[in-house]
Tab-separated table of C-alpha atoms and ligand atoms in Angstrom:
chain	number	residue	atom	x	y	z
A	16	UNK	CA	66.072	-27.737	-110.923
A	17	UNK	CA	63.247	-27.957	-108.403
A	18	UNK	CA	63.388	-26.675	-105.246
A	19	UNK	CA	63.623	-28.493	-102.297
A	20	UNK	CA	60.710	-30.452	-100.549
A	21	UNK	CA	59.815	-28.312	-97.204
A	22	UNK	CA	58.067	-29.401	-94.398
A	23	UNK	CA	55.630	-26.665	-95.482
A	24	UNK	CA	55.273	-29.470	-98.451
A	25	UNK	CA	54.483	-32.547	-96.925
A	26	UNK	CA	52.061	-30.939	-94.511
A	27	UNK	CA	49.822	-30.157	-97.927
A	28	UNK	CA	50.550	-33.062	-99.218
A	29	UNK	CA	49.161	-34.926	-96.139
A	30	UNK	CA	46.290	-32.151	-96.812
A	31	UNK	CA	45.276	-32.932	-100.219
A	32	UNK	CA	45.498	-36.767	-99.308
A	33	UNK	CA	48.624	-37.086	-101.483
A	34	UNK	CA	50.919	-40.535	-100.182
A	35	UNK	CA	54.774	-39.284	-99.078
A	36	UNK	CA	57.257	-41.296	-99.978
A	37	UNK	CA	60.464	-41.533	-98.217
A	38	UNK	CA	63.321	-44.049	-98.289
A	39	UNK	CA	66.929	-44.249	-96.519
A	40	UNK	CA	70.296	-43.325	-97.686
A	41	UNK	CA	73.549	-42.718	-96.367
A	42	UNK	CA	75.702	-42.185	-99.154
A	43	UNK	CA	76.403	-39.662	-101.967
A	44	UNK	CA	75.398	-42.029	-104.930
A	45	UNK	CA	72.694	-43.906	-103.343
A	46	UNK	CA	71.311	-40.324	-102.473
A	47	UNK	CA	71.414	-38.911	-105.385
A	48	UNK	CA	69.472	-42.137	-107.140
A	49	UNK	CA	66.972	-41.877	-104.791
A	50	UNK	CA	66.300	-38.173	-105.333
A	51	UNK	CA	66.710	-38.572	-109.380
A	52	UNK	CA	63.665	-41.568	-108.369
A	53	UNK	CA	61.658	-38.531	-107.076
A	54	UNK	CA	61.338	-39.468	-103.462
A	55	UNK	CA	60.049	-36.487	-101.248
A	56	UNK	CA	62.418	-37.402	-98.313
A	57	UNK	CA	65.643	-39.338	-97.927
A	58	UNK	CA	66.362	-40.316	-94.523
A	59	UNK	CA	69.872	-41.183	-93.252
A	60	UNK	CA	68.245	-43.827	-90.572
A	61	UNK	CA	70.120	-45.384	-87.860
A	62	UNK	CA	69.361	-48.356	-89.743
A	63	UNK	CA	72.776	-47.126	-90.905
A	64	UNK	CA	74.406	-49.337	-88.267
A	65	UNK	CA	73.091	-52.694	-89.371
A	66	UNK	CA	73.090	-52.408	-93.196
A	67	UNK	CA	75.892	-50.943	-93.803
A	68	UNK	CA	78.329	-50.625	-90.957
A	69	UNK	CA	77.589	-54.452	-90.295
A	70	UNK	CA	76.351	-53.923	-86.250
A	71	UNK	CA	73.129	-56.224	-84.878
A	72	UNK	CA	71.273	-53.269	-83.717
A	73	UNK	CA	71.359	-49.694	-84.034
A	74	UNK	CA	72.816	-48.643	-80.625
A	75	UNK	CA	76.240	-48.501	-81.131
A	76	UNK	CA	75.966	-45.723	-84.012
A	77	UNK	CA	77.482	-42.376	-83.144
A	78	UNK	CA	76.637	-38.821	-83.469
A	79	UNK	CA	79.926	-38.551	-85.982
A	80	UNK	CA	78.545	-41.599	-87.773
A	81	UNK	CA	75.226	-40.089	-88.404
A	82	UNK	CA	77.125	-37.028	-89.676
A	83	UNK	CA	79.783	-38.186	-91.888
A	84	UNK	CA	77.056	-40.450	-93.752
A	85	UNK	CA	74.352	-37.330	-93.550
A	86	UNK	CA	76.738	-34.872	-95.003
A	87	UNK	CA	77.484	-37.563	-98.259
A	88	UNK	CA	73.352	-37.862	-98.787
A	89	UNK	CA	72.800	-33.976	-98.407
A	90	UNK	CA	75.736	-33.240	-101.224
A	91	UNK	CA	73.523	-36.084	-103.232
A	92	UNK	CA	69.839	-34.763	-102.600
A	93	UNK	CA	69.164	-31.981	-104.267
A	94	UNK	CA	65.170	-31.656	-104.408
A	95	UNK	CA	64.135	-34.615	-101.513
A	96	UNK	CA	64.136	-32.971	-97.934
A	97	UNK	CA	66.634	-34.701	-95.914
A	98	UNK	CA	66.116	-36.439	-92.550
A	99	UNK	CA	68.666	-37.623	-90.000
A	100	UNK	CA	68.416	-39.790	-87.345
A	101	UNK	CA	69.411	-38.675	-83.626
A	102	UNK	CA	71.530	-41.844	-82.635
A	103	UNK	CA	71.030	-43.736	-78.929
A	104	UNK	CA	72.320	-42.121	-76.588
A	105	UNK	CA	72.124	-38.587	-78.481
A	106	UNK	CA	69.222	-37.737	-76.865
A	107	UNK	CA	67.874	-39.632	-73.936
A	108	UNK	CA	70.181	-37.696	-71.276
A	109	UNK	CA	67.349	-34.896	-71.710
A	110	UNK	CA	66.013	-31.500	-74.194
A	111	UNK	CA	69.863	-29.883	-73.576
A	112	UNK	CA	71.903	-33.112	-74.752
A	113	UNK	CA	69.300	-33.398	-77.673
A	114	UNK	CA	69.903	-29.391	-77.925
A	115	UNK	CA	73.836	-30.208	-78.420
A	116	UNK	CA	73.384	-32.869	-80.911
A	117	UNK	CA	70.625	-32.234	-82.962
A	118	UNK	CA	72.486	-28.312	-83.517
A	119	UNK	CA	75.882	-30.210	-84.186
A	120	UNK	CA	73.696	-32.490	-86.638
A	121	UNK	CA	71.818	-30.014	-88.240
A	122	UNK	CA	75.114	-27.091	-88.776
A	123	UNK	CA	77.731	-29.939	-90.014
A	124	UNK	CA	75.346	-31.444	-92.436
A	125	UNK	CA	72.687	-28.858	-93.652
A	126	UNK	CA	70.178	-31.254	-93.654
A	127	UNK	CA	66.590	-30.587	-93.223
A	128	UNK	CA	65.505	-31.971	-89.918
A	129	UNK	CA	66.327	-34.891	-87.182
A	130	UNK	CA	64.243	-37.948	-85.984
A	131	UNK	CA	64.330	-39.121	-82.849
A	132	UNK	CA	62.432	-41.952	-81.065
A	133	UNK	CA	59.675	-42.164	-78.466
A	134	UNK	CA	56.723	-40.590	-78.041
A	135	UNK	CA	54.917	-39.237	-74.577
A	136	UNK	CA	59.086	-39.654	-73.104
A	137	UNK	CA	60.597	-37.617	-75.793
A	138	UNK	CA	57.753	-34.867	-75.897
A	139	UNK	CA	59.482	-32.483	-74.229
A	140	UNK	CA	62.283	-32.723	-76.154
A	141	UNK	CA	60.966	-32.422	-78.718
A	142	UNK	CA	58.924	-29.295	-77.836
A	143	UNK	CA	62.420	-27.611	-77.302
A	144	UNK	CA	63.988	-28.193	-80.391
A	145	UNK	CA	61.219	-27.269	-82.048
A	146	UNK	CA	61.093	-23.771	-80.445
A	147	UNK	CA	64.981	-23.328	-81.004
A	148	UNK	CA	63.935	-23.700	-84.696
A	149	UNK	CA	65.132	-27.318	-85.453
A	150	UNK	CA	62.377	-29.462	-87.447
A	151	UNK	CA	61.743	-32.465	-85.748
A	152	UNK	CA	60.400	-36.112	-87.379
A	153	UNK	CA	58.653	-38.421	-84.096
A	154	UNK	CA	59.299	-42.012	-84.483
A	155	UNK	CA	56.652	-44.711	-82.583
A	156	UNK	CA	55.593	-48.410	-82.326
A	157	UNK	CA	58.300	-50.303	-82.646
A	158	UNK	CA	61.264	-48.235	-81.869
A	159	UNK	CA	64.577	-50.083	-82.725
A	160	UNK	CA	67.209	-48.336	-79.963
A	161	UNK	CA	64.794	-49.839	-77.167
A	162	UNK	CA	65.002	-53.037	-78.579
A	163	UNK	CA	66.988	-54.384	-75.639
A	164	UNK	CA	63.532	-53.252	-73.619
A	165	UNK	CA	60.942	-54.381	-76.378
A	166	UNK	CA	62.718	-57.944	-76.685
A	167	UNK	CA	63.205	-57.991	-80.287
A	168	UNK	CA	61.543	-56.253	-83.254
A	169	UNK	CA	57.878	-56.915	-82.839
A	170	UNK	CA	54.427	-55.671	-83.947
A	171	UNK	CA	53.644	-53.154	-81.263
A	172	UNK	CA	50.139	-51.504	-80.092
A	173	UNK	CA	48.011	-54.904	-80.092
A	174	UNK	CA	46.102	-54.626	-77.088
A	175	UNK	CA	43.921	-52.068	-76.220
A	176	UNK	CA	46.302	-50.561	-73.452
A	177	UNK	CA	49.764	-50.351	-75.635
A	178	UNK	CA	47.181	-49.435	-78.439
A	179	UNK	CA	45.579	-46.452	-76.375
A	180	UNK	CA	49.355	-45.928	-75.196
A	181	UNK	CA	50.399	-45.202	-78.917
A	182	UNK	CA	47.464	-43.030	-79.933
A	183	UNK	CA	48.660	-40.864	-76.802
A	184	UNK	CA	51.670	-40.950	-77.948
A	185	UNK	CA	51.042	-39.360	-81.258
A	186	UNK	CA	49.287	-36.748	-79.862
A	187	UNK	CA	51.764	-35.496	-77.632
A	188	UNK	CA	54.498	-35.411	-80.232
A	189	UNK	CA	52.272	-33.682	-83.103
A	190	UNK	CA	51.179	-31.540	-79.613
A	191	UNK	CA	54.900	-30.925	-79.305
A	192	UNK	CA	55.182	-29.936	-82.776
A	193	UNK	CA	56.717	-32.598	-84.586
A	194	UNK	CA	56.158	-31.950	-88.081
A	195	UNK	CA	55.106	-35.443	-89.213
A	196	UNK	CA	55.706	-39.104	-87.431
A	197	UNK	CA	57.335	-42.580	-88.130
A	198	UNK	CA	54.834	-45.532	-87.321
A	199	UNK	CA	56.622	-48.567	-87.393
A	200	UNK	CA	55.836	-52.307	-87.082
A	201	UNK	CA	51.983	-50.877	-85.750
A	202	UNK	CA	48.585	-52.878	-87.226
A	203	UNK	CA	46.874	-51.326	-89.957
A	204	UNK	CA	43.518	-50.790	-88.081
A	205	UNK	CA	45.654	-48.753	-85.804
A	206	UNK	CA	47.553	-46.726	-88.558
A	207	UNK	CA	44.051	-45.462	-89.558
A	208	UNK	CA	42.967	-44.414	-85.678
A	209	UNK	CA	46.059	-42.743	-85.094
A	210	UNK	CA	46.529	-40.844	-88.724
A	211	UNK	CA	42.991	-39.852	-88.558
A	212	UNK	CA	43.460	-37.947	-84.694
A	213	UNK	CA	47.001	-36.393	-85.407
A	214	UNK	CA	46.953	-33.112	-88.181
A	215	UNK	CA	50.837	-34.008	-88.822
A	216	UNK	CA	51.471	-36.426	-91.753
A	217	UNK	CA	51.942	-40.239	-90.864
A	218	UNK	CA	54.746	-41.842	-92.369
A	219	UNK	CA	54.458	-45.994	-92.297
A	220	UNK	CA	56.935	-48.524	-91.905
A	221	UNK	CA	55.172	-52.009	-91.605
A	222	UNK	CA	52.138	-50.232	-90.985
A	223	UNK	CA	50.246	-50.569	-93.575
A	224	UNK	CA	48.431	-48.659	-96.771
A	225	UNK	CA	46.338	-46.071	-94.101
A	226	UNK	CA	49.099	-43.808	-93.352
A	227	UNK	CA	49.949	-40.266	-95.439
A	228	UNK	CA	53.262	-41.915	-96.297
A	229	UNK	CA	55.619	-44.839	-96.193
A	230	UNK	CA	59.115	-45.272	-95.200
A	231	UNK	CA	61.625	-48.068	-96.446
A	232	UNK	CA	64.919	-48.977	-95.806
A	233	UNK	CA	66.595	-48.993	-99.238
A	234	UNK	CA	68.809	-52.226	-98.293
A	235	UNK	CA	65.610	-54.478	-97.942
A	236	UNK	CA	63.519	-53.226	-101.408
A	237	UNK	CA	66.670	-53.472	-103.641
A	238	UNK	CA	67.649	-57.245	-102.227
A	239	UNK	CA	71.110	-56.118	-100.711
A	240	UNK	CA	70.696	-57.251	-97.300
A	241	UNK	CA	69.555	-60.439	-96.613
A	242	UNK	CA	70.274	-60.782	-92.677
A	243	UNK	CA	66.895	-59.932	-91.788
A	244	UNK	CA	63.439	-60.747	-94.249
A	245	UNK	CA	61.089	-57.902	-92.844
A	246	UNK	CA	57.241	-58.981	-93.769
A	247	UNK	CA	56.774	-55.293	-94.881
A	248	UNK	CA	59.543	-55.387	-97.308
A	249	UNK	CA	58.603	-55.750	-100.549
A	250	UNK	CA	61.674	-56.401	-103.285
A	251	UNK	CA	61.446	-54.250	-105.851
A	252	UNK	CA	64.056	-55.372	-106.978
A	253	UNK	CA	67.314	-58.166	-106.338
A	254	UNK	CA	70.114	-55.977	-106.987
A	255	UNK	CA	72.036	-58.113	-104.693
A	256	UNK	CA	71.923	-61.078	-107.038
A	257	UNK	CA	72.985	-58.000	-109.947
A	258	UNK	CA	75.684	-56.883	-107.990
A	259	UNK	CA	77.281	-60.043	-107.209
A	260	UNK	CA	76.788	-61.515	-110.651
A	261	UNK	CA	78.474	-58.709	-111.904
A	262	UNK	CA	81.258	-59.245	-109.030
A	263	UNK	CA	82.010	-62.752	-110.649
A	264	UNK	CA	82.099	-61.858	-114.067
A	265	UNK	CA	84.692	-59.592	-113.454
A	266	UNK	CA	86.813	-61.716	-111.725
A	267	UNK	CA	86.359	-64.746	-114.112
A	268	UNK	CA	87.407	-62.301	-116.690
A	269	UNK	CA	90.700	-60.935	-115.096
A	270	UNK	CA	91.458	-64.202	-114.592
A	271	UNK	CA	90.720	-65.436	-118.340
A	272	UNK	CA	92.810	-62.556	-119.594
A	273	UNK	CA	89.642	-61.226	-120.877
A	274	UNK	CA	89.893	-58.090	-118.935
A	275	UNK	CA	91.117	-55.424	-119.497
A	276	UNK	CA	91.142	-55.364	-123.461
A	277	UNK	CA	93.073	-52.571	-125.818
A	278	UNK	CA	89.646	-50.479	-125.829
A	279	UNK	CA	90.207	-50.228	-121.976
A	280	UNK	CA	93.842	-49.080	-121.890
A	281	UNK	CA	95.899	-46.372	-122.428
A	282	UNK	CA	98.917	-45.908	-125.002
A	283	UNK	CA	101.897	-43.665	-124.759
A	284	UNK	CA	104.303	-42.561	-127.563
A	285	UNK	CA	106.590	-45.140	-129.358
A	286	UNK	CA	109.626	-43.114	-129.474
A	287	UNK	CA	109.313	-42.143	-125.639
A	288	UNK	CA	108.460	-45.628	-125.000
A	289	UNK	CA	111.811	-47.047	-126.692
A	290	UNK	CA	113.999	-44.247	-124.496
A	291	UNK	CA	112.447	-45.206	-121.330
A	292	UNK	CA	113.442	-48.829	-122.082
A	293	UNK	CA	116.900	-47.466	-122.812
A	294	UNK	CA	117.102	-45.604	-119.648
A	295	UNK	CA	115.870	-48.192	-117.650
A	296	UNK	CA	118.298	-50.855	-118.571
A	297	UNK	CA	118.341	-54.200	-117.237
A	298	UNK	CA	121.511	-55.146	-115.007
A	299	UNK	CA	123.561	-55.967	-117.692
A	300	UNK	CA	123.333	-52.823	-120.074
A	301	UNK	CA	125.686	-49.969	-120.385
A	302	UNK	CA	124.168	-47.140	-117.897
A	303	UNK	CA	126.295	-44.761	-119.436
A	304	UNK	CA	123.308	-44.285	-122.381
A	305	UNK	CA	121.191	-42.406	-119.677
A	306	UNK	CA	122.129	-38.497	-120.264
A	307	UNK	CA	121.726	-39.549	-123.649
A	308	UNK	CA	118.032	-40.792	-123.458
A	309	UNK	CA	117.409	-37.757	-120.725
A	310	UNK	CA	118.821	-34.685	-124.066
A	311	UNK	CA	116.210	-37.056	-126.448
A	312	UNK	CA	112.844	-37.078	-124.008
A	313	UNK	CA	113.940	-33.159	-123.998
A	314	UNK	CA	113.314	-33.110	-126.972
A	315	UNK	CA	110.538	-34.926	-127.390
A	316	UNK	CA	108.873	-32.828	-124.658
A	317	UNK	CA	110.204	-29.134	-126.705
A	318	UNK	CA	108.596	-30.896	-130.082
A	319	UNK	CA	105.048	-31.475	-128.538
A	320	UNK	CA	105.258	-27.974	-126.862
A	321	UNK	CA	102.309	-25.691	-128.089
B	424	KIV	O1	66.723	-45.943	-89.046
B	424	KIV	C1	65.854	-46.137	-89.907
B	424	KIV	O2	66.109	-46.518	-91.040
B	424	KIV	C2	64.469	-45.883	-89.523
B	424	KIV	C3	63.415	-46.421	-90.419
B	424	KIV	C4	63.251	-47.862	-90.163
B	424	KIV	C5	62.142	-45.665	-90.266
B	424	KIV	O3	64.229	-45.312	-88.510
């Protein structure tokens, strides 16, 4: 089995110009598909909240949440380095509250590394988890727990100021030493600037083709959420439509007697089957037949014996 990917990795593959792929999980079988796909990194995302715990937003995930789904995808990932997502309000209160959780995160689920969000803000903390020997993933542009500040999920890093403000703010997370950084919702012209001033991989979300890598929430390329239609989506497939095709066919055939058939059950013996029917007699039978059934099943049982 190959070994895991290391941060080590996705530096040189950044290096040698090679494109990172990483998608979300945050489950055991939807991990373990993704890493069987090859991806270099699985990341349990916050996005955790909206497509699959069924929130509007990502700010009321939890710290537990972001374990109890990040322990399932590390049991499934065997070769893709795992990611998880510091939750709102995991980290903002300063380096010592992102010292608490991202230790809690990274003992109970063995994963790889944490994300966080923010850039110039979150430097610091950043710098300190790094130095305590936790591997940190930056997140910039459009950064969904400040929604509520942002206004709604929009391209970010259009004018020259916010654009300026986002190349700065690369630079003081791969400064910190964040060991690669989530772009998301930024122009494509700006992808390029930033990728080509920061030495840590890029990894794009909605940010077009110039960055070392790209991010994608699993939900949105295999059709199975349909509350939002992100531009930068592509569906690579409609498992959606599958699944729920699937859904109906099974109940139109449980309902048509179709399913289950004899291939699909399970048969028992024919002489234990007739003594349970004597021993379970309906109201009107003689319940005095009982010890009698009980001496044959004995025997039944001392006959199959070994
Ligand atoms: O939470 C998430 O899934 C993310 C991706 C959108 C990058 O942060």
């Amino acid at each position: 089995m190959a070994r895991p990917v290391t941060i080590l990795d996705l530096q040189k593959m950044r290096d040698e110009g090679r494109p990172i792929t990483m998608v979300t999980a945050y489950d055991y079988p939807t991990a373990k598909m993704a890493d069987e796909a090859g991806v270099d990194l699985i990341l349990v995302g916050d996005t955790l909240g909206m497509v699959v715990l069924g929130y509007d937003s990502t700010l009321p995930v939890t710290v537990e949440d972001m374990i109890h789904h990040g322990r399932a995808v590390v049991r499934g990932a065997k070769h893709a380095h795992v990611v998880i997502d510091m939750p709102f309000g995991s980290y903002q209160g300063g380096w010592r509250q992102a010292m608490k959780n991202a230790t809690r995160i990274m003992k109970e689920t063995g994963a790889g590394s944490v994300k966080l969000e923010g850039g110039q803000r979150s430097a610091e903390t950043v710098r300190h988890l790094v130095e305590a020997g936790i591997p940190v993933m930056g997140h910039i542009g459009l950064t969904p727990q400040s929604v509520n500040q942002t206004g709604g999920f929009k391209v970010q890093g259009k004018t020259p100021r916010d654009a300026v403000h986002l190349i700065n703010d690369a630079k003081a997370l791969a400064d910190a030493g964040a060991y690669a950084i989530v772009l998301e919702l930024v122009p494509t012209a700006l992808t390029h600037m930033i990728t080509a001033r920061v030495k840590v991989p890029t990894i794009g979300i909605g940010a077009g083709p110039f960055a070392s890598g790209q991010v994608q929430v699993w939900h949105d390329i295999l059709g199975m959420y349909d509350d939002l239609n992100p531009k930068h989506a592509r569906k690579f497939a409609n498992a959606g439509e599958a699944i729920r095709g699937a859904v109906r066919e099974y109940v139109e055939q449980v309902r048509a007697g179709q399913f289950p058939t004899a291939a699909e059950s399970f048969y028992m013996d024919e002489r234990a089957l007739e003594l349970i029917r004597r021993m379970t007699p309906s109201a009107d039978q003689d319940m005095s037949e009982a010890a009698q059934v009980l001496a044959e099943l004995e025997e039944i049982r001392a006959d199959s014996q070994p």
